[in-house]
Amino acid sequence: MPRIAYVNGRYLPHRDAAVHVEDRGYQFADGVYEVIFVVDGRLVDAPAHLARLHRSCASLRIAMPTSDRALEAIVASVIARNRIGRGIVYIQITRGVARRDHAFPRIASRPALVVTARTHPAPDETAVRSGVAVVTVADQRWRRPDIKSISLLPNVLAKEAAREAGAHEAWLVDDAGVVTEGSSTNAWIVDRDGRVVTHPADTAILDGIVRRTLFRLANEASIVVIERPFRLAEAMGATEAFLTSSTSFVVPVVAIDGSAIGTGRAGPVTLRLRDAYLAHLGRAAAAR
Amino acid sequence: MPRIAYVNGRYLPHRDAAVHVEDRGYQFADGVYEVIFVVDGRLVDAPAHLARLHRSCASLRIAMPTSDRALEAIVASVIARNRIGRGIVYIQITRGVARRDHAFPRIASRPALVVTARTHPAPDETAVRSGVAVVTVADQRWRRPDIKSISLLPNVLAKEAAREAGAHEAWLVDDAGVVTEGSSTNAWIVDRDGRVVTHPADTAILDGIVRRTLFRLANEASIVVIERPFRLAEAMGATEAFLTSSTSFVVPVVAIDGSAIGTGRAGPVTLRLRDAYLAHLGRAAAAR
C-alpha cells in the first residue's frame, strides 16, 4: 500500500506530494506545523493541538486554510488511507504561493495545507526507562520560538550537534545560562524536594501539549510542578531530569554534557510521570 | 512564452516547478539562497555571489548540488530560456528530501537546487533619488543571520511591519540599540564629516555583495567608509542615511520612524555612491 499525503485539496501518493517552489514555506519559512500522536487510529489531545495551530496561524496572520471540521476530516482520512494504528500525523500550513517578496502578498495568497502520516512503533519501554543523555548548546533561535513555526534551522543544527555528540537531544541555554528547552522537546528537572521545575511558557519556549498535559497529571499524582527558569548549573545538580514531546512522551535524562544527573539512572518522579502519561495515552485510545 | 524554472535537474514551466513536501527546505528552513541581478543578460558580481553561496552551504554542511561550472550553465540557461535582459536570478539550495527528523539525514540526502529568473524593469530614477522612509523594529532573528539561509520568517514580519507603516524597509535594532541591518538590505549612515558608517560584517548581519562592492567604489571616490556598530540615536542624527541591496542598489533613506534624516532629502554622498554603483552595473553589462 503506498503512503498517501494530502496536499492542497488532493490525496496523492507520498512520492508525488509536492508544493510549488514559490510556496512561502519553501522560500521564507513562512508557515507553521503540528505533530500529533496517534494511538489506535485516534489523535491524542487533538483539541489542544488544533488550538495551538490556530494560535500559531494567528500570530503570523495566516488564515486557516479550512474549517476545523474539514481539517479534522482530512486528518482522519489521511490516518485511514495510511492505515495508521499507532503513529504520527504531521500538519503544515504556510502562507501559500506568491511571487517572491518578503512582505505578505498584496493579494492574499491561498494558505497551503499539507497533511502526512506515518506509523511509529512502540518504543522498547525498558530501553526508554534507562534514560538518555543530552548535551547543551547556545540557544540561537529567533525571539519567538513560542510560535510553532517551520523556522527550525537552529533546532536542526542543535539536534545534529546532539547526535554527533552521541546524545539524544540538545538542551538550549540562553545568554543568562538558563535552559529554555530542547531542540524539539521541553526540558524539566526535579529538585531535592521532589518538585518538578520547567521553564514558564513565555516567548522563550514552545508550550508543548505534553507539557501542559503533564501539569494536570502531576497534580493528580500530588507532584508539585513549578514554572520558573532554571540555569544549567541547577540542572547539573538536579535530583532528576527529563524531557517531553508528543512523540517520545516523558523520557528520563540521565546525563547532561557527560555528567550524570542524580543517581545517573532514571528517577522515581520521572518514571511516575511517564507511567501517568502512558495511562493518558491509553485513555485517549479508549475514548472513541 | 511561459516562464521556465530549473528544479533538480529539469527545466519546467514555472507553474509546474515543485519540490517534495519533505524537502527539508519546506519543513525546517534547512537551506540557503542567492539573489543575483542581471543586466543585459549578464550576472552582476557572479563570483562574489557564488563564493557566498559556497560559504552558506559550508556553514550548514550542505554539499553543493553541482559543480560551479554546471551551476553557471544552469543559471545561464534559465536566463536564456526566460529571455531575461534586466532582471533577477534566484538560486535556492536545500539539504534535500528526507523523512522528517530534525537532525541531518543519516544517509545523506541529495541537495535540492532550484533556479528561477524574472525580469526587473529599471526603476524610475527620479523617484528612487527622492528617497524612502524606513521604520525600526526589534531584531528578532536567530543568531546567525550572516548565513544567507531561508530561515527568513522574522525578516518577513519586519518587512510587513514596514509596509503597513507606509515605509519601504524595516531597520532592525538589537537589544543594545544598535541598527544591525534592514530586513533584506544593509543599513548605512553618513556622519557630519561625510564619512560613511555601516555595521561590521560579523555574525549579526548578512554581508551584502553590494555592501562589499560599495567599499571599493567609495574608496575610488575618496569617500571614507567605517565599519562599526551605530545606534539608532546616531542614525536619527545622521547627515544622510541609505540602504543597499542587489536589487535596489543604493537607495537614500530620508526618514526613520517618521523623523527626517539630515535635510529630509537624499544626500550628496548617497547620490554619489548610487551613481558609482550604476556605473558599476554598466561595466558589468559591458564586460562580455
Coordinates of C-alpha atoms in Angstrom, one line a residue:
Chain A
M1 CA 0.0 0.0 0.0
P2 CA 1.6 3.3 -1.0
R3 CA 1.7 6.1 1.6
I4 CA -0.8 8.8 0.9
A5 CA -0.3 12.5 1.6
Y6 CA -2.9 15.3 1.5
V7 CA -1.6 18.4 -0.4
N8 CA -3.8 21.4 -1.0
G9 CA -7.0 19.6 -1.7
R10 CA -5.7 16.4 -3.1
Y11 CA -4.8 13.0 -1.8
L12 CA -1.6 11.9 -3.5
P13 CA 0.9 9.1 -3.4
H14 CA 3.6 10.2 -1.0
R15 CA 6.3 10.4 -3.7
D16 CA 4.1 12.8 -5.7
A17 CA 3.3 15.1 -2.7
A18 CA 4.8 18.4 -3.9
V19 CA 4.4 22.1 -3.4
H20 CA 5.4 25.0 -5.6
V21 CA 8.9 26.3 -5.4
E22 CA 7.4 29.7 -4.6
D23 CA 5.3 28.4 -1.7
R24 CA 6.4 30.8 1.0
G25 CA 7.1 27.9 3.3
Y26 CA 10.0 27.0 1.0
Q27 CA 11.4 30.4 0.4
F28 CA 10.7 32.2 3.7
A29 CA 9.9 29.6 6.4
D30 CA 6.6 31.4 6.4
G31 CA 4.5 28.7 8.0
V32 CA 3.5 26.6 11.0
Y33 CA 3.0 23.0 11.8
E34 CA 1.8 20.4 14.3
V35 CA 2.9 16.9 15.1
I36 CA 0.1 14.8 16.7
F37 CA 0.5 11.3 18.1
V38 CA -2.0 8.7 17.0
V39 CA -3.0 5.7 19.2
D40 CA -5.4 3.1 17.8
G41 CA -6.1 5.4 14.9
R42 CA -7.1 8.2 17.2
L43 CA -5.4 11.6 17.7
V44 CA -4.0 12.3 21.2
D45 CA -5.1 15.6 22.6
A46 CA -6.4 16.8 19.3
P47 CA -8.3 19.9 20.7
A48 CA -5.1 21.2 22.3
H49 CA -3.1 20.7 19.1
L50 CA -5.8 22.3 17.0
A51 CA -6.0 25.3 19.4
R52 CA -2.2 25.8 19.2
L53 CA -2.4 25.6 15.4
H54 CA -4.9 28.4 15.5
R55 CA -2.7 30.4 17.7
S56 CA 0.4 29.8 15.5
C57 CA -1.5 30.9 12.4
A58 CA -3.0 33.9 14.2
S59 CA 0.5 35.0 15.4
L60 CA 1.7 35.1 11.8
R61 CA -1.7 36.3 10.4
I62 CA -2.0 33.2 8.2
A63 CA -5.7 32.3 7.6
M64 CA -6.7 28.8 8.5
P65 CA -6.9 27.0 5.1
T66 CA -10.0 25.1 6.0
S67 CA -12.7 24.9 8.7
D68 CA -11.8 22.9 11.8
R69 CA -14.3 20.3 10.7
A70 CA -12.8 20.0 7.3
L71 CA -9.3 19.8 8.7
E72 CA -10.4 17.1 11.1
A73 CA -11.9 15.1 8.2
I74 CA -8.7 15.5 6.2
V75 CA -6.6 14.3 9.1
A76 CA -9.0 11.3 9.7
S77 CA -8.8 10.5 6.0
V78 CA -5.0 10.5 5.9
I79 CA -4.9 8.3 9.0
A80 CA -7.4 5.9 7.4
R81 CA -5.8 5.9 4.0
N82 CA -2.4 5.1 5.5
R83 CA -3.9 2.6 8.0
I84 CA -2.2 4.3 10.9
G85 CA -2.8 2.5 14.2
R86 CA 0.0 3.9 16.3
G87 CA 1.8 6.7 14.6
I88 CA 2.3 10.4 13.9
V89 CA 0.2 12.9 11.9
Y90 CA 2.1 15.9 10.6
I91 CA 0.1 19.1 9.6
Q92 CA 1.8 22.0 7.9
I93 CA 0.2 25.3 7.0
T94 CA 2.0 28.0 5.1
R95 CA 1.1 31.4 3.7
G96 CA 0.9 29.8 0.3
V97 CA 2.3 30.6 -3.1
A98 CA 3.2 34.1 -4.2
R99 CA 5.8 35.8 -6.3
R100 CA 8.8 36.2 -4.1
D101 CA 8.7 39.3 -1.9
H102 CA 9.4 39.3 1.8
A103 CA 6.2 41.2 2.8
F104 CA 2.9 39.4 2.9
P105 CA 1.4 39.1 -0.6
R106 CA -0.6 42.2 -1.5
I107 CA -3.4 40.0 -2.9
A108 CA -3.8 37.4 -0.2
S109 CA -2.4 34.0 -1.2
R110 CA -4.4 30.9 -0.5
P111 CA -2.8 29.2 2.5
A112 CA -1.2 25.9 1.8
L113 CA -2.1 22.8 3.8
V114 CA -0.1 19.5 3.8
V115 CA -1.0 16.5 6.0
T116 CA 1.1 13.4 6.2
A117 CA 1.1 10.4 8.5
R118 CA 3.4 7.6 9.3
T119 CA 3.4 4.6 11.7
H120 CA 5.5 5.0 14.8
P121 CA 6.1 1.7 16.6
A122 CA 6.0 1.4 20.3
P123 CA 9.5 2.0 21.8
D124 CA 11.3 -0.6 23.8
E125 CA 10.0 0.6 27.2
T126 CA 12.9 -0.9 29.1
A127 CA 15.3 1.0 26.9
V128 CA 13.5 4.2 27.2
R129 CA 13.4 3.9 31.0
S130 CA 17.1 3.5 31.1
G131 CA 17.2 7.2 30.1
V132 CA 19.1 9.3 27.6
A133 CA 22.0 11.8 27.5
V134 CA 21.6 15.4 26.5
V135 CA 24.2 18.0 25.6
T136 CA 23.8 21.7 25.8
V137 CA 24.2 24.3 23.0
A138 CA 23.7 28.0 22.9
D139 CA 20.0 28.9 22.2
Q140 CA 20.5 30.6 18.8
R141 CA 16.8 30.7 17.8
W142 CA 14.8 33.7 16.9
R143 CA 12.9 35.5 19.6
R144 CA 9.6 33.9 19.0
P145 CA 10.0 30.1 19.5
D146 CA 6.6 30.2 21.2
I147 CA 5.2 30.2 17.7
K148 CA 5.3 26.7 16.3
S149 CA 6.8 27.9 13.0
I150 CA 8.8 25.9 10.4
S151 CA 11.7 28.4 11.0
L152 CA 13.6 25.4 12.5
L153 CA 17.2 25.8 11.2
P154 CA 18.7 26.4 14.6
N155 CA 16.8 23.4 16.0
V156 CA 18.2 21.3 13.2
L157 CA 21.7 22.4 14.0
A158 CA 21.2 21.8 17.7
K159 CA 19.8 18.3 17.1
E160 CA 22.6 17.4 14.8
A161 CA 25.2 18.6 17.4
A162 CA 23.5 16.3 19.9
R163 CA 23.6 13.3 17.6
E164 CA 27.2 13.9 16.7
A165 CA 28.0 14.0 20.5
G166 CA 26.3 10.7 20.9
A167 CA 23.4 12.3 22.8
H168 CA 19.7 12.1 22.3
E169 CA 18.8 15.7 22.5
A170 CA 20.4 19.2 22.8
W171 CA 19.2 21.5 25.6
L172 CA 19.3 25.1 24.6
V173 CA 21.0 27.6 27.0
D174 CA 20.4 31.3 26.7
D175 CA 22.8 34.1 27.4
A176 CA 21.8 34.1 31.1
G177 CA 22.7 30.4 31.5
V178 CA 19.0 29.4 31.6
V179 CA 18.0 26.2 30.0
T180 CA 15.0 27.2 27.8
E181 CA 14.0 23.8 26.3
G182 CA 15.3 21.1 23.9
S183 CA 15.6 21.4 20.2
S184 CA 12.3 19.5 19.8
T185 CA 11.3 18.8 23.4
N186 CA 10.6 20.6 26.6
A187 CA 13.1 20.3 29.4
W188 CA 12.4 19.5 33.1
I189 CA 14.3 18.9 36.3
V190 CA 13.3 17.6 39.7
D191 CA 14.6 19.4 42.8
R192 CA 15.7 17.9 46.1
D193 CA 12.2 18.2 47.5
G194 CA 10.8 16.2 44.6
R195 CA 9.3 19.2 42.9
V196 CA 9.3 19.4 39.2
V197 CA 10.6 22.5 37.5
T198 CA 10.2 23.7 33.9
H199 CA 10.6 27.0 32.1
P200 CA 7.5 29.2 32.1
A201 CA 5.6 29.3 28.8
D202 CA 6.6 32.8 27.8
T203 CA 8.0 33.7 24.4
A204 CA 11.3 31.8 25.0
I205 CA 9.8 28.3 24.7
L206 CA 7.3 26.3 22.7
D207 CA 4.5 25.4 25.1
G208 CA 4.3 21.7 24.5
I209 CA 1.0 19.8 24.6
V210 CA 2.6 17.0 26.6
R211 CA 4.0 19.7 28.9
R212 CA 0.5 21.0 29.6
T213 CA -1.0 17.6 30.0
L214 CA 1.8 16.8 32.5
F215 CA 0.8 19.7 34.7
R216 CA -2.6 18.1 35.1
L217 CA -1.2 14.5 35.5
A218 CA 1.3 15.7 38.1
N219 CA -1.3 17.4 40.0
E220 CA -3.4 14.3 40.1
A221 CA -0.4 12.4 41.4
S222 CA 0.2 15.1 44.0
I223 CA 3.5 16.0 42.4
V224 CA 4.3 19.7 42.6
V225 CA 5.2 21.5 39.3
I226 CA 6.8 24.9 39.4
E227 CA 7.2 27.0 36.3
R228 CA 10.3 29.1 36.6
P229 CA 13.5 29.5 34.6
F230 CA 16.4 27.2 35.8
R231 CA 20.0 27.5 35.0
L232 CA 22.3 24.8 33.6
A233 CA 24.2 24.7 36.9
E234 CA 20.9 23.9 38.7
A235 CA 20.1 21.2 36.2
M236 CA 23.5 19.6 36.6
G237 CA 22.8 19.4 40.4
A238 CA 19.2 18.3 40.0
T239 CA 17.9 15.0 41.5
E240 CA 16.3 14.0 38.2
A241 CA 15.8 15.4 34.8
F242 CA 13.6 14.5 31.9
L243 CA 12.3 15.7 28.5
T244 CA 8.8 15.6 27.0
S245 CA 7.4 15.7 23.5
S246 CA 4.4 14.4 21.6
T247 CA 6.3 11.6 20.0
S248 CA 8.6 10.5 22.9
F249 CA 6.2 11.4 25.8
V250 CA 8.3 11.5 29.0
V251 CA 11.9 10.4 28.7
P252 CA 14.4 10.3 31.6
V253 CA 17.6 12.4 31.1
V254 CA 20.4 10.7 33.0
A255 CA 23.4 12.8 31.8
I256 CA 24.0 16.4 30.7
D257 CA 27.2 17.2 28.9
G258 CA 28.6 13.9 30.0
S259 CA 27.9 14.4 33.7
A260 CA 25.5 12.1 35.5
I261 CA 22.3 13.6 36.8
G262 CA 21.2 12.5 40.2
T263 CA 22.0 8.8 40.5
G264 CA 22.7 8.6 36.8
R265 CA 19.6 6.5 36.4
A266 CA 16.0 7.3 35.7
G267 CA 14.4 8.8 38.8
P268 CA 11.2 7.8 40.5
V269 CA 9.3 11.1 39.8
T270 CA 10.2 10.9 36.1
L271 CA 9.0 7.3 35.9
R272 CA 5.8 8.0 37.7
L273 CA 5.1 10.8 35.3
R274 CA 6.0 8.6 32.3
D275 CA 3.5 6.0 33.6
A276 CA 0.9 8.6 34.1
Y277 CA 1.4 9.8 30.6
L278 CA 1.2 6.3 29.2
A279 CA -2.0 5.8 31.0
H280 CA -3.2 9.1 29.5
L281 CA -2.4 7.7 26.0
G282 CA -4.3 4.6 26.9
R283 CA -7.3 6.7 27.8
A284 CA -7.0 8.6 24.6
A285 CA -7.1 5.4 22.7
A286 CA -10.1 4.1 24.6
A287 CA -12.1 7.3 24.3
R288 CA -13.8 6.5 21.0
Chain B
M1 CA 6.4 32.5 -23.7
P2 CA 5.9 30.6 -20.4
R3 CA 8.4 31.2 -17.6
I4 CA 10.8 28.3 -17.1
A5 CA 12.3 27.2 -13.8
Y6 CA 15.1 24.8 -13.1
V7 CA 14.2 22.2 -10.4
N8 CA 16.6 19.3 -9.5
G9 CA 17.8 18.6 -13.0
R10 CA 14.7 19.6 -15.0
Y11 CA 13.6 22.7 -16.8
L12 CA 9.9 23.1 -16.1
P13 CA 7.1 25.6 -16.8
H14 CA 7.1 27.9 -13.8
R15 CA 3.6 26.7 -12.8
D16 CA 4.9 23.1 -12.6
A17 CA 8.0 23.9 -10.6
A18 CA 7.6 21.9 -7.5
V19 CA 9.5 20.3 -4.7
H20 CA 8.6 17.4 -2.4
V21 CA 6.7 18.3 0.8
E22 CA 9.5 16.6 2.7
D23 CA 12.2 18.7 1.2
R24 CA 14.0 20.0 4.3
G25 CA 13.7 23.5 3.0
Y26 CA 9.9 23.2 3.4
Q27 CA 9.8 21.6 6.8
F28 CA 12.9 23.0 8.5
A29 CA 14.1 26.1 6.6
D30 CA 17.2 23.9 6.1
G31 CA 18.6 25.7 3.0
V32 CA 20.3 28.8 1.6
Y33 CA 19.8 31.1 -1.4
E34 CA 21.2 33.9 -3.5
V35 CA 19.5 36.7 -5.5
I36 CA 21.7 38.0 -8.3
F37 CA 20.9 40.9 -10.5
V38 CA 21.1 40.6 -14.3
V39 CA 22.0 43.4 -16.7
D40 CA 21.9 42.7 -20.4
G41 CA 21.5 39.0 -19.7
R42 CA 24.7 39.0 -17.6
L43 CA 25.1 38.3 -13.9
V44 CA 26.3 41.2 -11.8
D45 CA 29.2 40.2 -9.5
A46 CA 28.6 36.5 -10.1
P47 CA 31.9 35.4 -8.5
A48 CA 31.1 37.1 -5.2
H49 CA 27.6 35.6 -5.1
L50 CA 28.9 32.2 -5.9
A51 CA 31.5 32.4 -3.2
R52 CA 28.9 33.4 -0.7
L53 CA 26.7 30.5 -1.7
H54 CA 29.6 28.2 -1.1
R55 CA 30.1 29.8 2.4
S56 CA 26.4 29.5 3.2
C57 CA 26.4 25.8 2.2
A58 CA 29.6 25.1 4.1
S59 CA 28.2 26.8 7.2
L60 CA 25.3 24.4 7.2
R61 CA 27.3 21.5 5.8
I62 CA 25.1 21.2 2.8
A63 CA 27.0 19.8 -0.2
M64 CA 26.9 21.9 -3.3
P65 CA 24.4 20.1 -5.6
T66 CA 26.5 20.7 -8.8
S67 CA 29.9 21.8 -9.8
D68 CA 30.3 25.6 -10.2
R69 CA 30.6 25.2 -13.9
A70 CA 27.3 23.2 -14.0
L71 CA 25.6 25.7 -11.8
E72 CA 26.8 28.6 -14.0
A73 CA 25.5 26.7 -17.1
I74 CA 22.1 26.2 -15.4
V75 CA 21.8 29.8 -14.4
A76 CA 22.8 30.9 -18.0
S77 CA 20.2 28.6 -19.4
V78 CA 17.4 29.9 -17.1
I79 CA 18.3 33.4 -18.1
A80 CA 18.2 32.5 -21.8
R81 CA 15.1 30.4 -21.6
N82 CA 13.3 33.3 -19.9
R83 CA 14.9 35.9 -22.2
I84 CA 16.0 37.9 -19.2
G85 CA 17.7 41.1 -20.2
R86 CA 17.5 43.1 -17.0
G87 CA 16.2 41.0 -14.1
I88 CA 16.8 38.8 -11.1
V89 CA 18.1 35.2 -10.8
Y90 CA 17.1 33.4 -7.7
I91 CA 19.1 30.3 -6.6
Q92 CA 18.0 28.1 -3.7
I93 CA 19.8 25.1 -2.3
T94 CA 18.4 22.9 0.4
R95 CA 19.6 19.8 2.2
G96 CA 17.1 17.9 0.0
V97 CA 14.3 15.4 0.7
A98 CA 14.4 13.1 3.7
R99 CA 11.9 11.5 6.1
R100 CA 11.1 14.2 8.7
D101 CA 13.7 14.3 11.5
H102 CA 15.4 17.4 12.8
A103 CA 19.0 16.0 12.6
F104 CA 20.7 15.7 9.2
P105 CA 19.6 12.6 7.3
R106 CA 21.7 9.6 8.4
I107 CA 22.0 8.6 4.7
A108 CA 23.0 11.9 3.1
S109 CA 20.1 13.3 1.1
R110 CA 20.8 14.7 -2.4
P111 CA 20.8 18.5 -2.0
A112 CA 18.0 20.3 -3.9
L113 CA 18.6 23.0 -6.4
V114 CA 16.1 25.5 -7.7
V115 CA 16.9 28.3 -10.1
T116 CA 14.3 30.9 -11.2
A117 CA 14.5 34.2 -13.0
R118 CA 12.3 37.1 -13.7
T119 CA 12.6 40.5 -15.4
H120 CA 13.0 43.5 -13.2
P121 CA 12.4 46.8 -15.0
A122 CA 14.6 49.8 -14.4
P123 CA 13.3 51.9 -11.6
D124 CA 12.1 55.5 -12.1
E125 CA 15.4 57.0 -11.2
T126 CA 13.9 60.4 -10.2
A127 CA 11.6 58.6 -7.8
V128 CA 14.4 56.5 -6.3
R129 CA 16.5 59.6 -5.8
S130 CA 13.8 61.2 -3.8
G131 CA 14.4 58.6 -1.1
V132 CA 12.4 56.3 1.0
A133 CA 11.2 56.0 4.6
V134 CA 12.2 53.3 7.0
V135 CA 10.8 52.2 10.3
T136 CA 12.6 50.3 13.1
V137 CA 11.6 47.0 14.7
A138 CA 13.4 44.8 17.2
D139 CA 15.9 42.5 15.6
Q140 CA 14.2 39.1 16.4
R141 CA 16.3 36.9 14.1
W142 CA 18.3 33.9 15.0
R143 CA 22.0 34.4 16.0
R144 CA 23.4 33.6 12.5
P145 CA 21.9 36.0 10.0
D146 CA 25.4 36.1 8.5
I147 CA 24.4 32.8 6.8
K148 CA 22.2 33.5 3.9
S149 CA 19.6 30.9 4.9
I150 CA 15.9 30.7 4.0
S151 CA 15.1 31.0 7.7
L152 CA 13.5 34.3 6.9
L153 CA 10.3 34.5 9.0
P154 CA 11.5 37.4 11.2
N155 CA 12.5 39.2 8.1
V156 CA 9.1 38.7 6.6
L157 CA 7.4 40.1 9.7
A158 CA 9.7 43.1 9.8
K159 CA 9.2 43.9 6.1
E160 CA 5.4 43.5 6.5
A161 CA 5.6 45.9 9.5
A162 CA 7.4 48.4 7.3
R163 CA 4.8 48.1 4.6
E164 CA 1.9 48.6 6.9
A165 CA 3.6 51.7 8.4
G166 CA 3.9 53.1 4.8
A167 CA 7.6 52.6 4.8
H168 CA 9.9 51.0 2.3
E169 CA 12.0 48.9 4.7
A170 CA 12.4 48.0 8.4
W171 CA 15.7 48.6 10.1
L172 CA 16.4 46.0 12.8
V173 CA 17.6 47.2 16.2
D174 CA 19.2 44.9 18.7
D175 CA 19.0 44.9 22.5
A176 CA 21.8 47.4 22.7
G177 CA 20.0 49.9 20.4
V178 CA 22.4 49.1 17.5
V179 CA 21.0 49.1 14.0
T180 CA 22.2 45.9 12.5
E181 CA 20.7 46.0 9.0
G182 CA 17.4 46.1 7.2
S183 CA 15.1 43.1 6.7
S184 CA 16.5 42.5 3.2
T185 CA 19.1 45.3 2.8
N186 CA 22.2 46.6 4.6
A187 CA 21.9 49.9 6.5
W188 CA 24.3 52.8 6.3
I189 CA 24.6 56.4 7.6
V190 CA 26.8 59.3 6.8
D191 CA 28.3 61.3 9.7
R192 CA 29.0 65.1 9.9
D193 CA 32.4 64.7 8.4
G194 CA 31.0 62.9 5.3
R195 CA 32.2 59.5 6.4
V196 CA 30.1 56.5 5.7
V197 CA 29.3 54.1 8.6
T198 CA 27.9 50.6 8.4
H199 CA 27.8 47.6 10.8
P200 CA 30.8 45.3 10.6
A201 CA 30.3 42.0 8.8
D202 CA 30.3 39.8 12.0
T203 CA 27.6 37.2 12.7
A204 CA 25.0 40.0 13.3
I205 CA 24.5 40.9 9.6
L206 CA 24.4 39.4 6.2
D207 CA 27.4 40.7 4.4
G208 CA 25.8 42.1 1.2
I209 CA 27.6 41.8 -2.1
V210 CA 26.6 45.5 -2.9
R211 CA 27.9 46.4 0.5
R212 CA 31.3 45.0 -0.4
T213 CA 31.3 46.5 -3.8
L214 CA 30.5 49.8 -2.3
F215 CA 33.6 49.7 -0.1
R216 CA 35.7 49.6 -3.2
L217 CA 33.6 52.2 -5.1
A218 CA 33.7 54.6 -2.1
N219 CA 37.4 54.2 -1.9
E220 CA 37.8 55.1 -5.6
A221 CA 35.7 58.2 -4.9
S222 CA 37.8 59.1 -1.8
I223 CA 34.8 58.6 0.4
V224 CA 35.8 57.1 3.8
V225 CA 33.8 54.1 5.0
I226 CA 34.0 52.9 8.6
E227 CA 32.7 49.5 9.7
R228 CA 31.4 49.9 13.2
P229 CA 28.1 49.4 15.0
F230 CA 25.9 52.5 15.2
R231 CA 22.9 53.1 17.4
L232 CA 19.5 54.2 16.3
A233 CA 20.1 57.6 18.1
E234 CA 23.1 58.2 16.0
A235 CA 21.2 57.3 12.8
M236 CA 18.4 59.7 13.7
G237 CA 21.0 62.5 14.0
A238 CA 23.0 61.4 10.9
T239 CA 23.6 63.7 7.9
E240 CA 22.4 61.1 5.5
A241 CA 21.3 57.5 5.5
F242 CA 20.8 54.9 2.8
L243 CA 20.3 51.2 2.2
T244 CA 21.8 48.8 -0.2
S245 CA 20.7 45.5 -1.8
S246 CA 21.4 43.6 -5.0
T247 CA 18.0 44.5 -6.5
S248 CA 17.7 48.1 -5.3
F249 CA 21.4 49.1 -5.4
V250 CA 21.8 52.3 -3.2
V251 CA 18.7 54.0 -2.0
P252 CA 18.5 57.2 0.0
V253 CA 16.7 56.9 3.4
V254 CA 15.2 60.3 4.1
A255 CA 13.1 59.4 7.2
I256 CA 13.4 56.9 10.1
D257 CA 10.3 56.3 12.2
G258 CA 8.7 59.4 10.8
S259 CA 11.6 61.7 11.6
A260 CA 13.5 63.4 8.7
I261 CA 17.2 62.4 8.4
G262 CA 19.6 65.3 7.6
T263 CA 17.8 67.7 5.3
G264 CA 15.0 65.2 4.7
R265 CA 16.2 64.8 1.1
A266 CA 18.7 62.4 -0.5
G267 CA 22.2 63.5 0.5
P268 CA 25.2 64.1 -1.8
V269 CA 27.3 61.3 -0.5
T270 CA 24.4 58.8 -1.0
L271 CA 23.8 60.0 -4.6
R272 CA 27.5 59.9 -5.5
L273 CA 27.5 56.3 -4.3
R274 CA 24.3 55.4 -6.2
D275 CA 25.9 56.9 -9.3
A276 CA 29.1 55.0 -8.8
Y277 CA 27.1 51.8 -8.4
L278 CA 25.0 52.4 -11.5
A279 CA 28.3 52.9 -13.4
H280 CA 29.5 49.6 -11.9
L281 CA 26.3 47.9 -13.2
G282 CA 27.0 49.4 -16.6
R283 CA 30.5 48.0 -16.6
A284 CA 29.1 44.6 -15.6
A285 CA 26.9 44.7 -18.6
A286 CA 29.7 45.8 -20.9
A287 CA 32.1 43.2 -19.7
R288 CA 31.0 40.3 -22.0

